[in-house]
Amino acid sequence: MKRVLRSLIRIGLILAGFFFIFHLPTLFGIGKDSVEIHGNIFWMAVNSDLQSILQIMDPMYLRFFKELEIAESYQYSMTILFASLVVIIIAAIGMALLILIVPEKVRNRLKSGVNFFEAVPDLLIIFLFQFFVITLYKTTGLKFLQLYGMFGHKPYFVPIVTVSFLPMFLLLQFLIRVMTEEQSQPYVLYAKAKGIGRVRTLFIHIIRNVFPLLVLQLRTIIWVLLSNIYLVESLFNINGFTRQFFIIIQQGGDFTSLVLCLLMFCLPLLIIEAIGWLLSKRIKGKEAISL
Amino acid sequence: MSRYKKTIIGTALLLILFVLSCLYPYYAPIDFNHQILIRDEHGKVIDRAPFPPSQEHWLGTTRNGEDLHLVLLYGAKFTLITAFVVAVLRVLLGGIFGMVLSLWAPFLKGYFKDFFLTMRYIPAILVAYILMLPVAGAPNDVGISSIVTYQIIILVFIGFPSVTLFASDLTDELLKTSFVQSSYLLGASKLHIIKRQLLPYMRSYGILFTVQQILSTLQITMQLSIFYIYLGGQNRAGVFGYDDASGNPKPASLSNEWAGLIGQNFTEFVLAPWIVFMPLIGFFFVIVVVNMIKKELEDQILGVQLMKRKRKKKKDGQLPVNLSPSSEKFDFIQ
């Protein structure tokens, strides 16, 4: 009973927080020279939107969902997200292994190179890629890399590469740190004593042990990926989910549509969090048994 | 102080940039050498803005025919001061609130987390866009001070929950340490604990955190500018020569601050790449400097405890070893 009450309170709080955050513009009215606080307008806005949520079945709301190509564009954005996620994981693991195998002198230089990318703003990368593709086309006349999403085109290659560039380095940095830490574990020393080669230990044992940490880290990666995808879709003029979302906001879409869109946005995050939770639970359970 | 060499150099660089930018009206033309057409001696037009980088125009000119290096110099102060003010406010408010939350109302922490759960799942750029659109989405007549105040409130608000939670976690961890526990046992009040035990820690973490928040503020203002949300609102005149079919000008930043310059010019890079790349490189430079400071502070502040531990280990490890076998200690068998 107490648990039910608690979860009810939590759900209420989450909803209240959501309403509060997205109604801030009505709370802070803009005066001539200063910001004024309008309590009553805020309340009115909250009330009307609350009602629109309660009447979600009403055909008047969710009008945008019928008019715009939501499902199609959502599918496209999510395809990009998952493709880049796969690219990132494979590339990051491969490069991390490579960096850990090479001699120490080279390794340190590579590491500082990886650290350098931490500071690069995402927009610079997007611009450089765009610039690169266009100069490539200008100088060679090759047009195999499609950049813009005009006339219903939906490019895949360039957006995926652009979007996954920085998060890849983020994950790589994380993997190098974790794997270096893992190398000082006693089992690595034991494996060495048994005569198992360094490369074999790295490829089979360390990777296996680092994997759960990798899954937990994926939340951050997806987070960065999502905000990169918005930027890329808007800069490359691609008719993705972001475009539909902005159309909804700019045409003064109703609150219900906004809520649904935001839910769809954070769906991948929710999924990866659920996976991470299950995984950590499983590992903890295993440890409890083995203890 | 040689331990903080990079920090000092970086701060000095940013400060010089800021002071130069603040003193701009005293030494440089206020119209940024505005010149759209170049005529030869017969009065014939031979060229028009934007001009590429050359000896006369060091970084080239914008479409409005203004010297880009002057525009950048003028706008730098807004970028830097906003990032700094927002970061300091976030850390101050979040830090104080987080400490109060952990010390006086630990049961509220879970509820606080739930209340701001939305922020954990929706990227900050979207929240900021939705919240700023009604105010800064189109040119309007309200005073610039109120727009800026509103934008700063929103920017602070976006970072507030994460800073608060971090400060609260940190306080919780510190409260568990033995020196705080013994302080409690000796009858210290909570205020005393804050003053004597927590603040020395919070000061160094606070500086580090401010630098991190400067970085994140810079990033988010830049991302916002892509969606035509500029600090200080939009300029009514727009970008020269870029009116759309219905005669509306293309949105331009009112304050000429760097993020806005990037956002308003991002379509230029095919025809006049310098207009967008120069502000971007400038922005990149600022971010690299701030990141350098952050790295060093991290090494120093978070590394201090590690170093202490290592030094201790070293002392323990140095046992007097005498490796050469001497006949006094062993009985050698002939």
XYZ file of C-alpha atoms in Angstrom:
625
model
C 0.000 0.000 0.000
C 2.774 2.371 0.910
C 4.600 1.523 -2.269
C 1.558 2.208 -4.392
C 1.074 5.569 -2.691
C 4.705 6.411 -3.220
C 4.692 5.579 -6.885
C 1.485 7.591 -7.290
C 3.190 10.581 -5.714
C 6.177 10.062 -7.987
C 4.090 9.956 -11.132
C 2.280 13.058 -9.999
C 5.557 14.822 -9.389
C 6.956 13.832 -12.766
C 3.859 15.191 -14.471
C 3.943 18.349 -12.362
C 7.576 18.862 -13.226
C 6.845 18.400 -16.888
C 4.062 20.961 -16.806
C 6.153 23.367 -14.810
C 9.134 23.177 -17.137
C 7.210 23.628 -20.338
C 5.071 26.439 -19.026
C 7.928 28.579 -17.857
C 7.439 31.010 -20.750
C 3.975 31.844 -19.475
C 5.218 32.237 -15.928
C 7.891 34.750 -16.869
C 6.143 37.471 -18.782
C 8.343 39.866 -20.696
C 7.737 43.430 -19.600
C 9.068 46.563 -21.248
C 12.363 46.532 -19.413
C 12.221 43.654 -17.020
C 10.918 40.174 -16.538
C 7.597 39.970 -14.700
C 6.077 36.981 -13.039
C 2.487 36.200 -13.929
C 1.103 33.552 -11.629
C -2.456 33.530 -12.901
C -1.623 33.259 -16.607
C 0.616 30.361 -15.744
C -2.231 28.635 -13.940
C -4.640 29.191 -16.787
C -2.218 27.728 -19.310
C -1.536 24.728 -17.118
C -5.246 24.129 -16.622
C -6.132 24.286 -20.287
C -3.292 21.962 -21.243
C -4.213 19.551 -18.505
C -7.688 19.359 -19.970
C -6.327 18.765 -23.432
C -4.308 15.863 -22.086
C -7.375 14.388 -20.448
C -9.306 14.611 -23.693
C -6.617 12.909 -25.667
C -9.131 10.792 -27.573
C -10.737 13.896 -29.001
C -10.046 13.983 -32.766
C -9.476 17.723 -32.597
C -6.154 17.183 -30.898
C -3.383 15.212 -32.495
C -4.386 16.844 -35.752
C -0.738 17.147 -36.677
C -0.148 13.493 -36.319
C -2.541 12.825 -39.124
C -1.390 15.627 -41.379
C 2.370 15.211 -41.146
C 4.434 12.193 -42.083
C 5.310 11.452 -38.509
C 5.758 7.703 -38.709
C 7.902 7.772 -41.815
C 10.216 10.500 -40.605
C 10.464 8.929 -37.176
C 11.527 5.676 -38.769
C 14.177 7.519 -40.750
C 15.597 9.324 -37.703
C 15.681 6.148 -35.681
C 17.389 4.276 -38.528
C 20.117 6.880 -38.466
C 20.343 6.630 -34.705
C 20.743 2.862 -34.645
C 23.040 2.690 -37.632
C 25.346 5.233 -36.064
C 25.143 3.421 -32.763
C 26.346 0.221 -34.408
C 29.089 2.087 -36.260
C 30.191 3.772 -33.058
C 30.367 0.581 -31.022
C 32.312 -1.360 -33.649
C 34.688 1.484 -34.447
C 35.301 2.384 -30.812
C 36.038 -1.187 -29.741
C 38.321 -1.739 -32.722
C 40.256 1.440 -32.145
C 40.493 0.887 -28.405
C 42.019 -2.555 -29.011
C 44.395 -1.096 -31.550
C 45.509 1.624 -29.173
C 46.062 -0.848 -26.362
C 48.117 -3.175 -28.564
C 50.561 -0.689 -30.045
C 53.791 0.153 -28.185
C 53.565 2.566 -25.326
C 55.189 5.548 -27.026
C 52.712 5.511 -29.886
C 49.894 4.799 -27.478
C 50.438 7.947 -25.450
C 50.476 10.050 -28.560
C 47.263 8.432 -29.811
C 45.655 8.941 -26.430
C 46.347 12.654 -26.406
C 44.962 12.767 -29.943
C 41.762 11.151 -28.725
C 41.577 13.555 -25.789
C 41.862 16.477 -28.168
C 38.532 15.633 -29.774
C 36.753 16.074 -26.485
C 36.874 19.841 -26.898
C 35.802 20.047 -30.515
C 32.315 21.547 -30.802
C 29.875 19.384 -32.728
C 28.963 22.181 -35.091
C 32.539 22.499 -36.287
C 32.561 18.824 -37.215
C 29.259 19.107 -39.049
C 30.485 22.119 -40.980
C 33.771 20.482 -41.865
C 31.995 17.402 -43.203
C 29.635 19.537 -45.200
C 32.543 21.554 -46.521
C 34.473 18.414 -47.375
C 31.612 16.854 -49.332
C 31.004 20.022 -51.287
C 34.651 20.649 -52.147
C 34.915 17.006 -53.161
C 32.042 17.530 -55.531
C 33.430 20.809 -56.819
C 36.900 19.510 -57.551
C 36.196 16.013 -58.812
C 32.594 16.193 -59.913
C 31.835 13.037 -57.990
C 28.426 13.129 -56.478
C 28.278 9.805 -54.737
C 27.901 11.387 -51.336
C 24.465 12.778 -50.988
C 24.258 15.609 -48.528
C 20.987 17.447 -48.576
C 17.548 16.062 -48.041
C 15.795 18.086 -50.694
C 13.087 16.807 -53.024
C 12.243 13.955 -50.738
C 15.731 12.451 -50.784
C 16.793 10.802 -47.613
C 20.554 10.555 -47.451
C 22.050 8.016 -45.090
C 25.791 7.829 -45.431
C 26.925 11.374 -44.718
C 24.510 11.993 -41.818
C 25.543 8.744 -40.150
C 29.248 9.490 -40.452
C 28.814 13.082 -39.329
C 26.619 12.212 -36.413
C 28.770 9.391 -35.116
C 32.129 11.129 -35.390
C 32.308 12.867 -32.011
C 30.404 10.303 -29.910
C 32.795 7.687 -31.274
C 35.713 9.517 -29.694
C 33.738 9.922 -26.506
C 33.181 6.185 -26.286
C 36.750 5.476 -27.330
C 38.075 7.651 -24.527
C 35.845 5.862 -22.055
C 36.870 2.415 -23.333
C 40.580 3.190 -23.153
C 40.212 4.371 -19.578
C 38.182 1.385 -18.488
C 40.354 -1.158 -20.270
C 43.538 0.304 -18.836
C 42.010 0.042 -15.393
C 40.940 -3.509 -16.126
C 44.476 -4.446 -17.092
C 45.632 -3.959 -13.527
C 43.154 -6.553 -12.256
C 44.601 -9.695 -10.696
C 43.059 -12.024 -13.274
C 45.110 -10.377 -16.022
C 48.254 -11.082 -14.065
C 47.060 -14.638 -13.531
C 46.433 -15.101 -17.222
C 49.895 -13.784 -17.910
C 51.354 -16.208 -15.407
C 49.520 -19.062 -17.100
C 51.210 -18.109 -20.325
C 48.237 -16.639 -22.160
C 49.339 -13.946 -24.554
C 48.611 -10.298 -23.983
C 46.563 -9.973 -27.145
C 44.490 -13.021 -26.306
C 43.755 -11.735 -22.802
C 42.797 -8.388 -24.232
C 40.549 -9.726 -26.960
C 38.768 -12.423 -25.035
C 38.805 -11.721 -21.336
C 39.040 -7.994 -20.939
C 36.483 -7.228 -23.637
C 34.042 -9.615 -22.051
C 34.462 -7.986 -18.671
C 34.223 -4.463 -19.971
C 31.028 -5.131 -21.902
C 28.521 -4.296 -19.127
C 30.251 -0.978 -18.500
C 30.011 -0.300 -22.207
C 26.267 -0.857 -22.175
C 25.861 1.487 -19.229
C 27.898 4.121 -21.020
C 25.694 3.860 -24.099
C 23.109 6.079 -22.427
C 25.431 9.064 -22.637
C 26.322 8.157 -26.198
C 22.691 7.993 -27.276
C 22.069 11.297 -25.542
C 24.843 12.981 -27.513
C 23.742 11.219 -30.699
C 20.191 12.466 -30.335
C 21.178 16.088 -30.005
C 23.606 15.677 -32.900
C 20.854 14.224 -35.057
C 18.654 17.264 -34.471
C 21.471 19.547 -35.523
C 22.353 17.526 -38.596
C 18.779 17.160 -39.749
C 18.204 20.841 -39.411
C 21.496 21.825 -41.079
C 21.315 19.348 -43.948
C 17.700 20.212 -44.550
C 16.587 16.617 -44.100
C 12.934 15.869 -43.644
C 13.430 13.873 -40.472
C 11.570 13.769 -37.212
C 13.139 17.006 -36.027
C 11.603 18.885 -38.922
C 8.145 17.563 -38.121
C 8.683 18.442 -34.503
C 9.632 22.013 -35.292
C 6.685 22.363 -37.623
C 4.441 21.287 -34.786
C 5.989 23.757 -32.369
C 6.065 26.665 -34.771
C 2.481 26.238 -35.867
C 1.459 26.429 -32.254
C 0.646 22.780 -31.974
C -1.388 21.655 -29.009
C 0.232 20.447 -25.876
C -0.756 16.834 -26.447
C 1.224 16.633 -29.661
C 4.200 18.129 -27.903
C 3.998 15.551 -25.143
C 3.743 12.683 -27.611
C 6.636 13.965 -29.701
C 8.868 14.355 -26.685
C 7.969 10.856 -25.564
C 8.932 9.540 -28.976
C 12.180 11.466 -28.767
C 13.251 9.920 -25.522
C 12.094 6.405 -26.344
C 15.611 5.181 -27.312
C 16.959 6.548 -24.056
C 14.293 4.743 -22.092
C 15.060 1.488 -23.905
C 18.785 1.681 -23.294
C 18.177 2.544 -19.656
C 15.943 -0.469 -19.252
C 18.609 -2.683 -20.828
C 21.282 -1.253 -18.560
C 19.079 -1.778 -15.539
C 18.378 -5.403 -16.426
C 22.041 -6.032 -17.101
C 23.238 -4.531 -13.848
C 20.578 -6.467 -11.993
C 21.718 -9.686 -13.621
C 25.340 -9.035 -12.814
C 24.552 -8.158 -9.239
C 22.455 -11.281 -8.937
C 25.284 -13.377 -10.263
C 27.702 -11.859 -7.817
C 25.337 -12.510 -4.960
C 25.159 -16.182 -5.971
C 28.872 -16.552 -6.445
C 29.500 -14.981 -3.070
C 51.527 28.870 -8.442
C 53.403 27.159 -11.234
C 51.032 24.253 -10.799
C 48.292 26.337 -12.383
C 50.295 27.624 -15.321
C 47.778 26.692 -18.000
C 44.900 28.063 -15.977
C 46.607 31.410 -15.538
C 47.537 31.682 -19.189
C 44.069 30.634 -20.349
C 42.272 33.014 -18.016
C 44.582 35.820 -19.064
C 43.847 35.165 -22.736
C 40.102 35.219 -22.188
C 40.366 38.300 -19.988
C 42.392 40.168 -22.605
C 39.823 39.274 -25.230
C 37.049 40.444 -22.935
C 38.707 43.749 -22.048
C 39.566 44.463 -25.678
C 35.968 43.765 -26.575
C 34.627 45.998 -23.800
C 36.848 48.888 -24.816
C 35.866 48.492 -28.461
C 33.966 51.805 -28.784
C 37.084 53.709 -27.722
C 39.445 52.596 -30.427
C 37.543 51.270 -33.418
C 34.764 52.465 -35.737
C 31.281 51.681 -34.520
C 30.066 50.781 -38.028
C 32.785 48.118 -38.468
C 34.140 49.908 -41.605
C 30.822 49.380 -43.303
C 31.347 49.260 -47.064
C 29.217 47.295 -49.486
C 30.435 48.396 -52.920
C 33.934 49.131 -54.150
C 34.154 51.661 -57.018
C 37.093 52.477 -59.224
C 38.060 56.106 -60.011
C 35.338 56.429 -62.666
C 32.684 55.536 -60.173
C 32.059 52.109 -61.660
C 31.278 49.329 -59.270
C 34.053 46.759 -59.400
C 33.250 44.590 -56.430
C 30.705 44.102 -53.700
C 30.596 42.564 -50.268
C 31.360 40.015 -48.948
C 35.059 40.450 -49.537
C 37.401 37.544 -48.838
C 40.225 37.847 -46.293
C 42.885 40.214 -47.559
C 45.291 42.854 -46.294
C 42.549 45.434 -45.864
C 40.016 43.043 -44.398
C 41.996 40.683 -42.215
C 39.298 38.076 -41.786
C 37.156 39.152 -44.713
C 33.854 40.966 -44.417
C 30.293 39.927 -43.745
C 27.482 40.275 -46.224
C 26.690 43.621 -44.676
C 30.168 44.754 -45.706
C 31.470 44.942 -42.162
C 34.987 43.915 -41.258
C 34.676 40.510 -39.655
C 37.529 40.899 -37.196
C 35.940 44.068 -35.836
C 32.545 42.401 -35.569
C 34.088 39.455 -33.781
C 35.984 41.700 -31.423
C 32.824 43.642 -30.657
C 30.709 40.566 -30.059
C 33.188 38.617 -27.934
C 32.177 40.310 -24.685
C 28.566 39.122 -24.930
C 29.566 35.533 -25.534
C 32.080 35.456 -22.717
C 30.047 37.330 -20.142
C 26.904 35.270 -20.758
C 28.739 31.991 -20.467
C 30.456 33.155 -17.301
C 27.386 34.627 -15.610
C 25.224 31.625 -16.446
C 27.843 29.195 -15.194
C 28.411 31.089 -11.935
C 24.678 31.387 -11.274
C 24.128 27.703 -11.993
C 26.891 26.640 -9.656
C 25.999 29.102 -6.891
C 22.263 28.376 -6.888
C 22.678 24.670 -7.531
C 25.442 24.306 -4.981
C 23.598 26.101 -2.206
C 20.349 24.320 -2.965
C 22.093 20.961 -3.172
C 23.814 21.412 0.181
C 20.589 22.521 1.859
C 18.797 19.571 0.290
C 21.280 17.050 1.649
C 21.702 18.589 5.074
C 18.207 19.601 6.053
C 15.874 17.668 3.812
C 17.416 14.458 2.526
C 13.966 12.908 2.098
C 13.131 15.541 -0.513
C 15.974 14.520 -2.782
C 14.068 11.701 -4.435
C 11.115 13.977 -5.073
C 13.393 16.645 -6.474
C 14.819 14.064 -8.865
C 11.334 13.059 -9.975
C 10.237 16.633 -10.471
C 13.078 17.309 -12.875
C 13.043 13.852 -14.451
C 11.999 15.394 -17.758
C 15.346 17.122 -18.030
C 17.117 13.798 -17.829
C 15.360 12.447 -20.869
C 14.906 15.402 -23.167
C 18.102 16.900 -24.543
C 18.780 20.382 -23.212
C 18.802 21.907 -26.660
C 15.154 20.960 -27.198
C 14.060 22.252 -23.813
C 15.927 25.481 -24.388
C 14.440 25.871 -27.839
C 10.885 25.326 -26.689
C 11.312 27.683 -23.760
C 13.021 30.468 -25.660
C 10.948 30.428 -28.825
C 8.129 32.672 -27.537
C 10.568 35.392 -26.521
C 13.523 35.327 -28.857
C 12.036 33.589 -31.880
C 11.191 36.772 -33.754
C 12.269 40.394 -33.597
C 10.103 42.283 -31.109
C 9.936 45.623 -29.420
C 10.578 44.802 -25.794
C 13.749 46.059 -24.192
C 16.874 44.036 -24.783
C 17.474 43.889 -21.047
C 14.312 41.895 -20.444
C 15.055 39.481 -23.281
C 18.544 38.890 -21.978
C 17.284 38.456 -18.417
C 14.756 35.906 -19.606
C 17.341 34.010 -21.640
C 19.753 33.921 -18.743
C 17.001 32.653 -16.448
C 16.254 29.855 -18.915
C 19.910 28.962 -19.416
C 20.484 28.849 -15.664
C 17.333 26.806 -15.209
C 18.436 24.202 -17.752
C 21.622 23.455 -15.859
C 20.197 23.883 -12.383
C 18.856 20.354 -11.696
C 22.027 18.527 -12.674
C 24.250 20.876 -10.668
C 21.960 20.600 -7.649
C 21.965 16.811 -7.766
C 25.707 16.702 -8.175
C 26.259 19.066 -5.255
C 23.861 17.034 -3.163
C 25.657 13.773 -4.011
C 28.964 15.379 -3.165
C 27.634 16.648 0.156
C 26.264 13.212 0.981
C 29.635 11.686 0.326
C 31.430 14.274 2.436
C 28.965 13.816 5.271
C 29.978 10.174 5.456
C 33.663 10.953 5.945
C 35.170 10.420 9.345
C 36.113 14.027 9.999
C 32.543 15.218 9.528
C 31.220 12.359 11.627
C 33.567 13.178 14.473
C 32.619 16.819 14.182
C 29.003 15.791 14.642
C 29.915 13.707 17.644
C 31.629 16.672 19.209
C 28.375 18.569 18.923
C 28.922 20.740 15.859
C 25.866 22.380 14.367
C 24.990 21.998 10.722
C 26.023 25.558 9.967
C 29.367 24.922 11.571
C 29.807 21.785 9.473
C 29.072 23.760 6.338
C 31.466 26.515 7.295
C 34.353 24.414 8.525
C 34.131 21.111 6.704
C 32.146 21.487 3.515
C 33.065 24.911 2.212
C 36.788 24.253 1.759
C 35.867 21.307 -0.449
C 33.042 23.103 -2.156
C 35.259 25.996 -3.082
C 37.616 23.943 -5.190
C 34.853 21.796 -6.648
C 32.851 24.927 -7.307
C 35.616 26.445 -9.419
C 35.993 23.244 -11.378
C 32.269 22.993 -11.844
C 31.979 26.584 -12.993
C 34.496 25.896 -15.729
C 32.553 22.811 -16.817
C 29.329 24.787 -16.888
C 30.967 27.534 -18.963
C 31.785 24.856 -21.485
C 28.255 23.481 -21.573
C 26.748 26.973 -21.815
C 28.977 27.797 -24.757
C 27.888 24.596 -26.473
C 24.200 25.188 -25.927
C 24.227 28.816 -27.064
C 25.939 27.685 -30.224
C 23.404 24.941 -30.852
C 20.527 27.316 -30.157
C 21.816 29.758 -32.721
C 21.331 27.146 -35.433
C 17.609 27.347 -34.700
C 17.672 31.159 -34.976
C 17.559 31.755 -31.245
C 20.190 34.344 -30.483
C 21.325 35.829 -27.239
C 19.732 39.241 -27.069
C 17.139 38.457 -29.690
C 16.969 39.047 -33.385
C 17.905 42.080 -35.391
C 15.099 43.680 -37.381
C 17.287 44.461 -40.375
C 18.431 40.891 -40.934
C 21.292 39.804 -43.158
C 21.836 42.069 -46.150
C 20.615 40.715 -49.462
C 18.866 37.717 -48.016
C 15.197 38.603 -47.983
C 12.941 35.685 -48.644
C 10.095 35.629 -51.152
C 7.672 37.560 -48.957
C 10.245 40.231 -48.122
C 11.051 39.068 -44.632
C 14.735 39.431 -43.822
C 16.770 36.432 -42.788
C 17.111 36.526 -39.019
C 20.327 38.015 -37.723
C 21.771 38.374 -34.272
C 21.199 41.750 -32.648
C 24.223 41.618 -30.428
C 26.747 40.209 -32.928
C 27.747 37.691 -30.322
C 29.735 34.767 -31.646
C 27.189 32.002 -31.404
C 24.672 34.200 -33.171
C 27.178 34.979 -35.922
C 27.660 31.273 -36.499
C 23.950 30.602 -36.568
C 22.990 33.433 -38.867
C 25.727 32.649 -41.392
C 25.713 28.899 -41.553
C 24.306 28.896 -45.073
C 27.262 30.925 -46.318
C 29.935 28.352 -46.445
C 29.595 27.527 -50.119
C 29.894 31.085 -51.357
C 31.789 32.842 -48.597
C 33.074 30.244 -46.161
C 35.117 32.688 -44.112
C 31.980 34.376 -42.763
C 31.011 31.275 -40.871
C 34.392 29.650 -40.340
C 36.032 32.626 -38.638
C 33.471 32.839 -35.806
C 33.507 29.052 -35.563
C 37.269 28.975 -35.215
C 37.046 31.761 -32.661
C 34.463 29.777 -30.740
C 36.595 26.677 -31.023
C 39.530 28.619 -29.642
C 37.530 29.768 -26.619
C 36.283 26.244 -26.005
C 39.786 24.799 -26.274
C 41.109 27.357 -23.800
C 38.301 26.660 -21.330
C 38.788 22.937 -21.783
C 42.502 23.288 -21.107
C 41.712 25.112 -17.876
C 39.200 22.445 -16.960
C 41.666 19.620 -17.595
C 44.317 21.194 -15.444
C 41.921 21.983 -12.613
C 40.594 18.445 -12.768
C 44.094 17.042 -12.561
C 44.951 19.332 -9.684
C 41.777 19.098 -7.637
C 40.803 15.501 -8.200
C 44.420 14.445 -8.425
C 45.447 15.855 -5.071
C 43.875 13.049 -3.105
C 45.294 10.446 -5.441
C 48.728 11.969 -5.167
C 48.584 11.992 -1.407
C 47.681 8.330 -1.438
C 50.446 7.523 -3.882
C 53.020 9.427 -1.879
C 52.024 7.506 1.203
C 52.333 4.266 -0.669
C 55.750 5.243 -1.897
C 56.915 5.950 1.630
C 55.593 2.625 2.798
C 57.100 0.874 -0.155
C 60.603 2.100 0.405
C 61.788 -0.533 2.782
C 65.476 -0.590 3.505
C 66.624 -3.333 1.209
C 70.095 -4.625 1.073
C 70.394 -6.871 -1.883
C 74.030 -7.729 -1.839
C 74.603 -10.849 0.217
C 77.123 -10.253 2.855
C 78.925 -12.799 4.854
C 77.697 -11.350 8.141
C 74.057 -12.261 7.556
C 74.463 -15.637 5.979
C 76.458 -18.653 6.742
C 77.986 -19.587 3.446
C 78.516 -23.265 2.962
C 81.778 -24.063 1.464
